[in-house]
Tab-separated table of C-alpha atoms and ligand atoms in Angstrom:
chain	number	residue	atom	x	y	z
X	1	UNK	CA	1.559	9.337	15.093
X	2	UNK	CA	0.012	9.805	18.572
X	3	UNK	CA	1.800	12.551	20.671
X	4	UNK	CA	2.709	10.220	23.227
X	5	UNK	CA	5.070	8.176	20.981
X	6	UNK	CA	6.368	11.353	18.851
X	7	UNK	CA	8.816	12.290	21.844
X	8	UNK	CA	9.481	8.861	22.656
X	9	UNK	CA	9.781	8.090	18.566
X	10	UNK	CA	12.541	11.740	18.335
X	11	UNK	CA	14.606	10.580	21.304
X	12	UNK	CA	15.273	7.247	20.089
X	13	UNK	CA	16.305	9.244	16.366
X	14	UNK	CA	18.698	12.121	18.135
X	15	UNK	CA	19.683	9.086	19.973
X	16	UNK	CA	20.874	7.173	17.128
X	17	UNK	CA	21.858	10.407	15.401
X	18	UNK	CA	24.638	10.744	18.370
X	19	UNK	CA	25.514	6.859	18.900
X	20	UNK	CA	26.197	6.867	14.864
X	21	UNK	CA	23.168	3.439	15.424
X	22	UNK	CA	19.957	2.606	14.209
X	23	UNK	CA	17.374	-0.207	15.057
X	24	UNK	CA	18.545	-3.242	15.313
X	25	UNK	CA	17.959	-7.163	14.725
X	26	UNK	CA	18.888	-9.973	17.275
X	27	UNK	CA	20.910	-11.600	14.054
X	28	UNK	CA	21.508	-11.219	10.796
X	29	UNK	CA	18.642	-13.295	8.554
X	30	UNK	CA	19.473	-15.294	5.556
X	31	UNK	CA	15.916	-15.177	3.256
X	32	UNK	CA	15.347	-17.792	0.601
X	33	UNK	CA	15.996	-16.784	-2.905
X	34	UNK	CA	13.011	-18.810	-3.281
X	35	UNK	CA	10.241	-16.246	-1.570
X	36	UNK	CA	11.093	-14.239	-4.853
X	37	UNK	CA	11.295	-16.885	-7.672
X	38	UNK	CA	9.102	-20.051	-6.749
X	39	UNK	CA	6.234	-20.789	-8.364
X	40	UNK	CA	4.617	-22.798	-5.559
X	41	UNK	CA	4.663	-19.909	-3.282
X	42	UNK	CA	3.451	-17.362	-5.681
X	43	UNK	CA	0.571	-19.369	-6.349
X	44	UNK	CA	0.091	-19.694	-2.323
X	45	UNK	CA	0.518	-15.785	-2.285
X	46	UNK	CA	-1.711	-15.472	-5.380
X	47	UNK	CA	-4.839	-17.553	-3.463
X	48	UNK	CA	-4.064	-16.066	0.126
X	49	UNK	CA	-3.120	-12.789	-0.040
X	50	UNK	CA	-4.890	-11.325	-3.132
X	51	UNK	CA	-7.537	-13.616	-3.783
X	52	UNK	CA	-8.966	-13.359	-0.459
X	53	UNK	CA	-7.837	-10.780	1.183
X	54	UNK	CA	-8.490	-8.535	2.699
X	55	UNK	CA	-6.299	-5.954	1.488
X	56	UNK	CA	-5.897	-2.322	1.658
X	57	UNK	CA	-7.105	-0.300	-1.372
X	58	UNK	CA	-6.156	3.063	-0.444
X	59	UNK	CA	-7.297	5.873	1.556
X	60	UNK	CA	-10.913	6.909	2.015
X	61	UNK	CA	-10.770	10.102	0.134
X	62	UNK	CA	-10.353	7.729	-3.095
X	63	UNK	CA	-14.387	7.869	-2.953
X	64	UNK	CA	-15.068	10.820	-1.335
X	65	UNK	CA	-18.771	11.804	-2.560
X	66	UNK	CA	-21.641	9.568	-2.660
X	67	UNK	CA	-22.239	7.961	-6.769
X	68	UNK	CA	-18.373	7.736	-7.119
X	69	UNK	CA	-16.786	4.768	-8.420
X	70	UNK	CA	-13.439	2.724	-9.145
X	71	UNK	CA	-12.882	-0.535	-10.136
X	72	UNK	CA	-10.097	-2.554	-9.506
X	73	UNK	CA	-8.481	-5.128	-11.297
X	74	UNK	CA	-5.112	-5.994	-9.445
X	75	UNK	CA	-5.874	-8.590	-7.239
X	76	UNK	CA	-6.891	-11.172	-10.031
X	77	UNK	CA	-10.584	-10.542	-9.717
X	78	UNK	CA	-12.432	-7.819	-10.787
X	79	UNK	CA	-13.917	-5.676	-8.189
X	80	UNK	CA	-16.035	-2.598	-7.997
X	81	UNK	CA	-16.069	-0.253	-5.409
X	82	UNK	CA	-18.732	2.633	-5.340
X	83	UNK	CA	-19.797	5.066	-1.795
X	84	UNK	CA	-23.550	4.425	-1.480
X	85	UNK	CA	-25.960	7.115	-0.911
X	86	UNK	CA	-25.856	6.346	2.500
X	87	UNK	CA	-22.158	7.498	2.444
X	88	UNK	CA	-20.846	3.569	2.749
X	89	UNK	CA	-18.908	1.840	0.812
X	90	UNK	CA	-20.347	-0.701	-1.636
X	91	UNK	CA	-17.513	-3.833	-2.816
X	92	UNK	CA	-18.943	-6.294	-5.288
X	93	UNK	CA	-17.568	-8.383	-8.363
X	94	UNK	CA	-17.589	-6.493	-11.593
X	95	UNK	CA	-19.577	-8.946	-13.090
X	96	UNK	CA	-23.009	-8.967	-14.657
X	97	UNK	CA	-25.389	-11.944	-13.147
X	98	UNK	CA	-26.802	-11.949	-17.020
X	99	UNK	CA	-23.796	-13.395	-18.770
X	100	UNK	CA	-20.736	-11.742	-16.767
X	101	UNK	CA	-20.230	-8.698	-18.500
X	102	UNK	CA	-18.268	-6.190	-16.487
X	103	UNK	CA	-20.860	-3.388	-14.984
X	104	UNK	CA	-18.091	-0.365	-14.980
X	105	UNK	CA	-14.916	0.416	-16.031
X	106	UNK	CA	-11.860	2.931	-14.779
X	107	UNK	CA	-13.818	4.888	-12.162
X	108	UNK	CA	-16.535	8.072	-12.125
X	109	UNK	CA	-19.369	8.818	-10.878
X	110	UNK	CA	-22.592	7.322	-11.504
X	111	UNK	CA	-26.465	6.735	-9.883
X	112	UNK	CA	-27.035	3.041	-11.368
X	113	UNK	CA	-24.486	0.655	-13.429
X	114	UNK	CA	-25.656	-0.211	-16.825
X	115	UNK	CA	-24.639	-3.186	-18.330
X	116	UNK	CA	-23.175	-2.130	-21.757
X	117	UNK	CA	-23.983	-5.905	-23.284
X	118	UNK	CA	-27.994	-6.156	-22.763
X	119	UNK	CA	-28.056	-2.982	-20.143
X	120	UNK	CA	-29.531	-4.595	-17.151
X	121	UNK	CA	-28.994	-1.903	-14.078
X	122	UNK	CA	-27.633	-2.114	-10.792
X	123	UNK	CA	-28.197	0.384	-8.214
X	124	UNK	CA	-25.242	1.327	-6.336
X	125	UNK	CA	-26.072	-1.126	-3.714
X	126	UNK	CA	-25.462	-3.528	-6.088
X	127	UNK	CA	-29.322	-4.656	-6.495
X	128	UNK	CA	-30.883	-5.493	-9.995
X	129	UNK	CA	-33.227	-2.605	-10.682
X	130	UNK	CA	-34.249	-3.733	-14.135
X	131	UNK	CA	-33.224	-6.105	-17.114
X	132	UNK	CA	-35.068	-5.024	-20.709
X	133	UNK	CA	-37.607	-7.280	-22.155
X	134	UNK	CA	-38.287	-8.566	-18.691
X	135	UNK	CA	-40.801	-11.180	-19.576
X	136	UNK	CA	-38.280	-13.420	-21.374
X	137	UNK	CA	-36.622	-13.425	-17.503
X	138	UNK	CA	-39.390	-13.207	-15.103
X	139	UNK	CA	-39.259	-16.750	-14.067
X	140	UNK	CA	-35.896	-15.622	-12.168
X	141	UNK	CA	-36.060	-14.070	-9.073
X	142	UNK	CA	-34.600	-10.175	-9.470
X	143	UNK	CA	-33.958	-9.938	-5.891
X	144	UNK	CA	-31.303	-12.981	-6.182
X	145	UNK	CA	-29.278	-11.689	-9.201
X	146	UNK	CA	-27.474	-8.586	-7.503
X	147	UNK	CA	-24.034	-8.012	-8.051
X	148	UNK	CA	-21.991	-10.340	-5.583
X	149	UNK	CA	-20.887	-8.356	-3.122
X	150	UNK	CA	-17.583	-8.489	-1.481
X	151	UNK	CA	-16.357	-7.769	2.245
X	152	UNK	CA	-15.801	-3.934	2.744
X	153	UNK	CA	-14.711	-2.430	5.413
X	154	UNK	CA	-13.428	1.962	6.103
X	155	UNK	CA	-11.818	3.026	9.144
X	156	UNK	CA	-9.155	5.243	10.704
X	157	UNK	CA	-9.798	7.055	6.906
X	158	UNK	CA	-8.466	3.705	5.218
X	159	UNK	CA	-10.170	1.112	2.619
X	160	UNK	CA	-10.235	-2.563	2.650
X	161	UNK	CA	-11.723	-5.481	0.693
X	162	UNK	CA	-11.833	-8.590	0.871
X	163	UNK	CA	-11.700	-9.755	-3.240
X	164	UNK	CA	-13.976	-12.866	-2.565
X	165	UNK	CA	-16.984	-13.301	-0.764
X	166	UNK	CA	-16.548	-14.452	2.702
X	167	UNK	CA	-17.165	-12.833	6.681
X	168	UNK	CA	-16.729	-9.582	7.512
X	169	UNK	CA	-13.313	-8.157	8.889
X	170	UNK	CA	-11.998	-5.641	11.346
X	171	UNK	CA	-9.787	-3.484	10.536
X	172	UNK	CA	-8.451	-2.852	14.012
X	173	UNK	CA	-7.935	-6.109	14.000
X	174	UNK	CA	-5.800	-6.491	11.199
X	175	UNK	CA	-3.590	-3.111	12.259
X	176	UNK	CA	-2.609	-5.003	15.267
X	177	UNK	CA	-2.162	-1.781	17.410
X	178	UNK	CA	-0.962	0.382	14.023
X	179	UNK	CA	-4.473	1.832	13.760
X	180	UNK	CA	-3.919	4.520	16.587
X	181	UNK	CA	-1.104	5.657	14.633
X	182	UNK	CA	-2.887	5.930	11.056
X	183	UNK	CA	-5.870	7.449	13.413
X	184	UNK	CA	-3.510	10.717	14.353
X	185	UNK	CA	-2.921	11.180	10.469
X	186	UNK	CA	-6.722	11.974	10.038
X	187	UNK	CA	-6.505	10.504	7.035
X	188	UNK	CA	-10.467	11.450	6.493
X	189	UNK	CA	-9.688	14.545	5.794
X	190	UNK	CA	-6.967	14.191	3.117
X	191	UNK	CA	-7.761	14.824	-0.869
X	192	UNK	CA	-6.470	12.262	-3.672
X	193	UNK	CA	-4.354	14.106	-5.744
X	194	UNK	CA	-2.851	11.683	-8.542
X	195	UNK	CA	-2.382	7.739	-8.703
X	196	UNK	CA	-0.292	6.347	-11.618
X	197	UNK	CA	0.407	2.298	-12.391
X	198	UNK	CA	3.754	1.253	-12.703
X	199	UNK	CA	4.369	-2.238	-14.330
X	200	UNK	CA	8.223	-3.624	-13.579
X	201	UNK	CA	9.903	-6.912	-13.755
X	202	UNK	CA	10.414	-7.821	-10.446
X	203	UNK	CA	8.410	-9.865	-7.495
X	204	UNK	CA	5.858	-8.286	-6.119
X	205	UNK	CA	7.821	-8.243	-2.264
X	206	UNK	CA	10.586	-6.748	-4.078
X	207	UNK	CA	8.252	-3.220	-4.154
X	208	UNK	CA	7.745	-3.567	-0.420
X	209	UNK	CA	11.489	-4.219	-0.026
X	210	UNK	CA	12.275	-0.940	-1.801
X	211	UNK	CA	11.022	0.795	0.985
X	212	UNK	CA	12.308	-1.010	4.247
X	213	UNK	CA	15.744	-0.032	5.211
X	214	UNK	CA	17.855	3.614	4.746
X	215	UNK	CA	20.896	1.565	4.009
X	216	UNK	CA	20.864	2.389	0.406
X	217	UNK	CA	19.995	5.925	0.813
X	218	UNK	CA	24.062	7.077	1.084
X	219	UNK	CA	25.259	5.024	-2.152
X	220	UNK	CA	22.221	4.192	-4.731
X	221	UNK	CA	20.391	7.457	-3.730
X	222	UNK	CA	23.312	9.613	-3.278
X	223	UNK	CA	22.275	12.754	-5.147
X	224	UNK	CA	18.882	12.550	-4.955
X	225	UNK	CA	17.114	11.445	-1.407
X	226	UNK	CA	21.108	11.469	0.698
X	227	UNK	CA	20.984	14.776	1.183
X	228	UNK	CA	17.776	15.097	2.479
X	229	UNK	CA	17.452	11.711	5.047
X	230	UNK	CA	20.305	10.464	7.462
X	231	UNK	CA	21.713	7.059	6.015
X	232	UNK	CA	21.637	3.938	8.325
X	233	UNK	CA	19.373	5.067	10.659
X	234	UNK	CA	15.934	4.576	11.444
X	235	UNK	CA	13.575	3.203	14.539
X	236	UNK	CA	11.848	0.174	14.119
X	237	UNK	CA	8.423	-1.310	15.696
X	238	UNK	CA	5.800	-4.334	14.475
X	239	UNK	CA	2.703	-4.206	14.879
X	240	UNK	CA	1.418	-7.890	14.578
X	241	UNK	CA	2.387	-8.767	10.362
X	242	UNK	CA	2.328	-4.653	9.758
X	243	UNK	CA	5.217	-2.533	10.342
X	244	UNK	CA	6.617	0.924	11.096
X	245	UNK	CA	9.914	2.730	10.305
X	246	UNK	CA	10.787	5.708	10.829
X	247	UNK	CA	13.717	7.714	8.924
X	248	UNK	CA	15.033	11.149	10.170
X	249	UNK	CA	15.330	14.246	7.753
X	250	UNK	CA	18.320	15.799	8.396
X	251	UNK	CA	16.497	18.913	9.581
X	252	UNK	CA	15.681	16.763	12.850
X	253	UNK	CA	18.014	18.519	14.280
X	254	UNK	CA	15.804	21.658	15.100
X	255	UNK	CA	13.859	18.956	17.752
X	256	UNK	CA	17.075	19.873	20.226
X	257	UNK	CA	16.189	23.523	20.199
X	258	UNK	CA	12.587	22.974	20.731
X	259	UNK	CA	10.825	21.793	24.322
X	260	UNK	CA	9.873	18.737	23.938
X	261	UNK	CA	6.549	19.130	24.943
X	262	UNK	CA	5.921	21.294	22.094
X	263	UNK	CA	7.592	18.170	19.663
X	264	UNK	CA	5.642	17.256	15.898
X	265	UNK	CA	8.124	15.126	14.767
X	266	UNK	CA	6.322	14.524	11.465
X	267	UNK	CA	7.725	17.822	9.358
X	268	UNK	CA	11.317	16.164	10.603
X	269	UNK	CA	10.568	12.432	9.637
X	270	UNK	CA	9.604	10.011	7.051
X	271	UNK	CA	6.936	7.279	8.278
X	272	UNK	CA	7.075	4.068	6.460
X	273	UNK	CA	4.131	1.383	7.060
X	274	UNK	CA	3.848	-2.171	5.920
X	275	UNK	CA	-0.361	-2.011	5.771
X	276	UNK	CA	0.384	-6.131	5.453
X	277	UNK	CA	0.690	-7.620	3.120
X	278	UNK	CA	1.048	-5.655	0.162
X	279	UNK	CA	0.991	-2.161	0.843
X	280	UNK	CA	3.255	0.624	2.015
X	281	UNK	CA	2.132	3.965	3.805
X	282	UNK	CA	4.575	6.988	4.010
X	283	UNK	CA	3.611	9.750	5.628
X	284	UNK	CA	5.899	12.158	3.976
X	285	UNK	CA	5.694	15.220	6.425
X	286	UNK	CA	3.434	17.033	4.185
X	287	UNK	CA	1.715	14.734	2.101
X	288	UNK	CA	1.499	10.848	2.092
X	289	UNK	CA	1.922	8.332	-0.428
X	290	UNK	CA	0.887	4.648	-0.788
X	291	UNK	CA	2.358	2.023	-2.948
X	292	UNK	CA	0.210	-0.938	-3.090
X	293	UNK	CA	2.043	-4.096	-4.754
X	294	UNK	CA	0.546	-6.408	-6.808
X	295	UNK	CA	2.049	-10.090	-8.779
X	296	UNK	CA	1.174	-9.743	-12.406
X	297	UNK	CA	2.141	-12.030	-15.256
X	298	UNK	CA	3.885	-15.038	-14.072
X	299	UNK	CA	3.059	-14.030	-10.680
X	300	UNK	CA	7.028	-14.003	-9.523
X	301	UNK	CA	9.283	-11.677	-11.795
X	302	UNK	CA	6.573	-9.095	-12.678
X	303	UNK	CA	4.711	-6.788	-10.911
X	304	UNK	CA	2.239	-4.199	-11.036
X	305	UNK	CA	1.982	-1.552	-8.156
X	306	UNK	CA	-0.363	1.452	-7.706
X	307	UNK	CA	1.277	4.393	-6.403
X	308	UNK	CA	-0.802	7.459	-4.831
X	309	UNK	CA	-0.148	10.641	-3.821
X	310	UNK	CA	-2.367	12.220	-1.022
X	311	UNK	CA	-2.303	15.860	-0.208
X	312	UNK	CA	-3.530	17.801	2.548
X	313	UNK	CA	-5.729	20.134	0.970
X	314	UNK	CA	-7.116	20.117	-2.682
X	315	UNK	CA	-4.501	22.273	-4.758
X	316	UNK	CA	-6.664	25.052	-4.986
X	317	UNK	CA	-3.939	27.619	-7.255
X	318	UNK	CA	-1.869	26.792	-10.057
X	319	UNK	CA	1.515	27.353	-7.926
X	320	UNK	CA	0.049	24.798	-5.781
X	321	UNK	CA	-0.065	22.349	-8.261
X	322	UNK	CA	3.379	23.245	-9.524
X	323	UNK	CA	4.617	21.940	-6.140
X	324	UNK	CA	2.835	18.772	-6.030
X	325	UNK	CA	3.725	17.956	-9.346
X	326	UNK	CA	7.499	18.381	-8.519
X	327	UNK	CA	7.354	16.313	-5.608
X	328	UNK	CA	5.478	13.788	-7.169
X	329	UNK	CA	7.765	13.279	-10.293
X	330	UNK	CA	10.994	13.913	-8.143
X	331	UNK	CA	9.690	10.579	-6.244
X	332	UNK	CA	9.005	8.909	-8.901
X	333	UNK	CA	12.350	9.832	-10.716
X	334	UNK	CA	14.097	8.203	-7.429
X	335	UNK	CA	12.027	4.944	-7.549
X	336	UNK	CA	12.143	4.393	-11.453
X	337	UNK	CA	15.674	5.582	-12.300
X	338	UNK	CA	17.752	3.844	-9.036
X	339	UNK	CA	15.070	1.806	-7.211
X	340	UNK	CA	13.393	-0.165	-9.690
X	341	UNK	CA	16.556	-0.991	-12.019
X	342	UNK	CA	18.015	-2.083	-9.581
X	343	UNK	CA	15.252	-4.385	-7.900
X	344	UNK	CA	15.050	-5.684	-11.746
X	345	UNK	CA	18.739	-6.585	-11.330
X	346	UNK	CA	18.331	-8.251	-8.171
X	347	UNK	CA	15.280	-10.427	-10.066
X	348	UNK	CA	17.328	-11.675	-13.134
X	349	UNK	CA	20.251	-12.503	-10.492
X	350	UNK	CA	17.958	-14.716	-8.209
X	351	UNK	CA	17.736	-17.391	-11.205
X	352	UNK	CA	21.781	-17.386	-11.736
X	353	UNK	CA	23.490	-20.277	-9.419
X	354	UNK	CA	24.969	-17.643	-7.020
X	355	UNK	CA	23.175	-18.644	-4.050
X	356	UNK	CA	20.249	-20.038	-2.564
X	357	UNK	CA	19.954	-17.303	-0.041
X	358	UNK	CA	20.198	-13.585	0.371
X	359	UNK	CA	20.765	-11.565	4.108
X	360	UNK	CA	18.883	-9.041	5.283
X	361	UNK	CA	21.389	-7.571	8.244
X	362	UNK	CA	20.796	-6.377	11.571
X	363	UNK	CA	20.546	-2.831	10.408
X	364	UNK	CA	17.440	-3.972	8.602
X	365	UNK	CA	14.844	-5.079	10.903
X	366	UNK	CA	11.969	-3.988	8.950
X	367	UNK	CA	12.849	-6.635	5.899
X	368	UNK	CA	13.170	-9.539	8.338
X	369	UNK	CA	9.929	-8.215	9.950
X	370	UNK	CA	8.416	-8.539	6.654
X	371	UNK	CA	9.415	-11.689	4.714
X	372	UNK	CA	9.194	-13.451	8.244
X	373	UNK	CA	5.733	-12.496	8.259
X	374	UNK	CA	5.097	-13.824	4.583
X	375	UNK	CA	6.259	-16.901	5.309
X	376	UNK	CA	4.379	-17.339	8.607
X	377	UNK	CA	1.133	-16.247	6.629
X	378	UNK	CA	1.280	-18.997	3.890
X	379	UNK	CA	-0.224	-21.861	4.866
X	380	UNK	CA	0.382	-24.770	3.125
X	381	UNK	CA	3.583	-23.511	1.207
X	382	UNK	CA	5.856	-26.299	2.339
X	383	UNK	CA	8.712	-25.021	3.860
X	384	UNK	CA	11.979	-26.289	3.121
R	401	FES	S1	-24.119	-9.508	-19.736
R	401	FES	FE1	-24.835	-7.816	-18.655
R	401	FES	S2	-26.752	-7.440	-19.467
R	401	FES	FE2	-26.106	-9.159	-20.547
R	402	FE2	FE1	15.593	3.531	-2.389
């Protein structure tokens, strides 16, 4: 966060701290059960969203060296990402211009991809290099069989692709004014320390929703986040479709000892972002995470969601490690023991006949932020 909105960003929390208030709506919203259980609309979400794109992948440091790899399957299509010798990033389809093979799998490091059906190569700018027994193809042109690449773009120490071919993006674009914010992170420099998949039964939004309000924190996380974040209270900004929230620690209350000139208000915070529309950015005081949420089966009660764990420095001693660890399962315990089961309950209750819509208060700006912005994204979901 920029230094000229952390004082203005730790008045507003000791502000709300002493008013016993938090950000708030104009109104109370009523959502559609529907955004979570309609078939229509996840097929709308399925084509806009993931299909095209763009999207946010992760942070930079995912590739950090030139030769390495991932591929990525989540969207639908399957996509390979690799950091060129030139240090940019490469995005094409992970599919062979022979027959379709996929090129790579899981993620490495490599100088060429080598088809593992008939072995043509591709360099890492996704250019055929050769195809064995050449003569049986030479009457098609090499130079039009590269991989098919896919809009990429890296800034503020952020990935995005587009998952189909189309124009390039900008990412400043799509941050809406959020960028400055991820910019004072310097994300570039962070390491990638672990990323595990989770696969639940629940929509896809429901992930994102997990995240948006500190309502919960006093009753479904009472032993486990409670005493560490004030309940009820958080700020609230948009930035175009993204978001921001932040949540206080209860150690905020050092800031009133401490000029405010001298303020970080990160140690004292947790900084939620909506990177729109599927991902969400916490910058955890010393560390950040990102949960990237994805439809999977049916496309409305399952997901699958990517959740990474950035650290400042590469753990460089064992007791190092031990921390990260902890921290990283401790979150996880949180999300999959009270989160998740009961997001799962929320997704079997959404097909009973006990109501056609749910309310997201005025205490929870960042979920009617959100699902507003869903809606007014889908064109050509009929609204009803
Ligand atoms: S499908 Fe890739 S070389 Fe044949
Ligand atoms: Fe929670």
């Amino acid at each position: 966060m920029r230094q000229e909105d952390q004082i203005l960003q730790g008045e507003t929390l000791l502000r709300y701290l002493d008013e016993k208030t938090t950000a708030m709506a104009e109104s109370v919203y009523a959502n559609p059960v529907s955004d979570y259980i309609c078939p229509d609309q996840a097929q709308v979400e399925k084509e806009q969203f993931f299909r095209k794109g763009p999207i946010n992948i992760g942070l930079s440091c995912l590739l950090p060296n030139p030769g390495d790899y991932m591929t990525h399957d989540l969207t639908g299509d399957p996509i390979l990402l690799v950091r060129r010798h030139d240090g940019t990033l490469g995005a094409y389809l992970n599919v062979c211009r022979h027959r379709g093979a996929r090129v790579a799998d899981g993620c490495g490091h490599a100088g060429a991809f080598t088809c593992p059906y008939h072995a043509w190569t591709y360099g890492t700018d996704g250019a055929l290099r050769g195809r064995p027994d050449e003569r049986s193809f030479a009457d098609l042109d090499k130079s039009g069989l590269g991989l098919r690449k896919l809009p990429v773009a890296e800034k503020y120490g952020t990935i995005w692709v587009s998952p189909a071919p189309g124009p390039a993006f900008d990412i400043g674009q799509l941050l809406d004014g959020l960028g400055p914010d991820l910019a004072a992170y310097n994300l570039e420099s962070y390491h990638h320390y672990e990323t595990r998949v989770l696969r639940r039964e629940l929509n896809w939004k429901m992930v994102i929703d997990t995240f948006l309000e500190t309502y919960h924190l006093q009753f479904l996380h009472a032993k486990t986040i409670y005493p560490i974040l004030h309940t009820n209270l958080a700020t609230f900004d948009a930035f175009g479709r993204n978001l921001r929230m932040i949540a206080a620690r209860r150690t905020i209350e050092q800031l009133r000892t401490t000029p405010k000139d001298q303020w970080n208000i990160i140690p004292f915070t947790a900084v939620v972002c909506v990177l729109f529309p599927n991902t969400v950015f916490v910058m955890q005081g010393d560390h950040v995470e990102t949960w990237h949420a994805y439809p999977s089966g049916d496309g409305m009660n399952q997901s699958t969601m990517r959740v990474s764990f950035y650290t400042p420095q590469p753990p460089t001693t064992e007791k190092a490690k031990a921390y990260w660890d902890k921290n990283f399962d401790l979150l996880m315990a949180t999300v999959e023991q009270e989160d998740f089961p009961m997001a799962e309950g929320i997704q079997r209750g959404f097909h009973s006949a006990a109501q056609n819509e749910i309310h997201f208060g005025r205490n929870e700006p960042a979920l009617q932020h959100f699902h507003k912005s869903v809606r007014a994204a889908l064109v050509g979901l009929d609204r009803v």
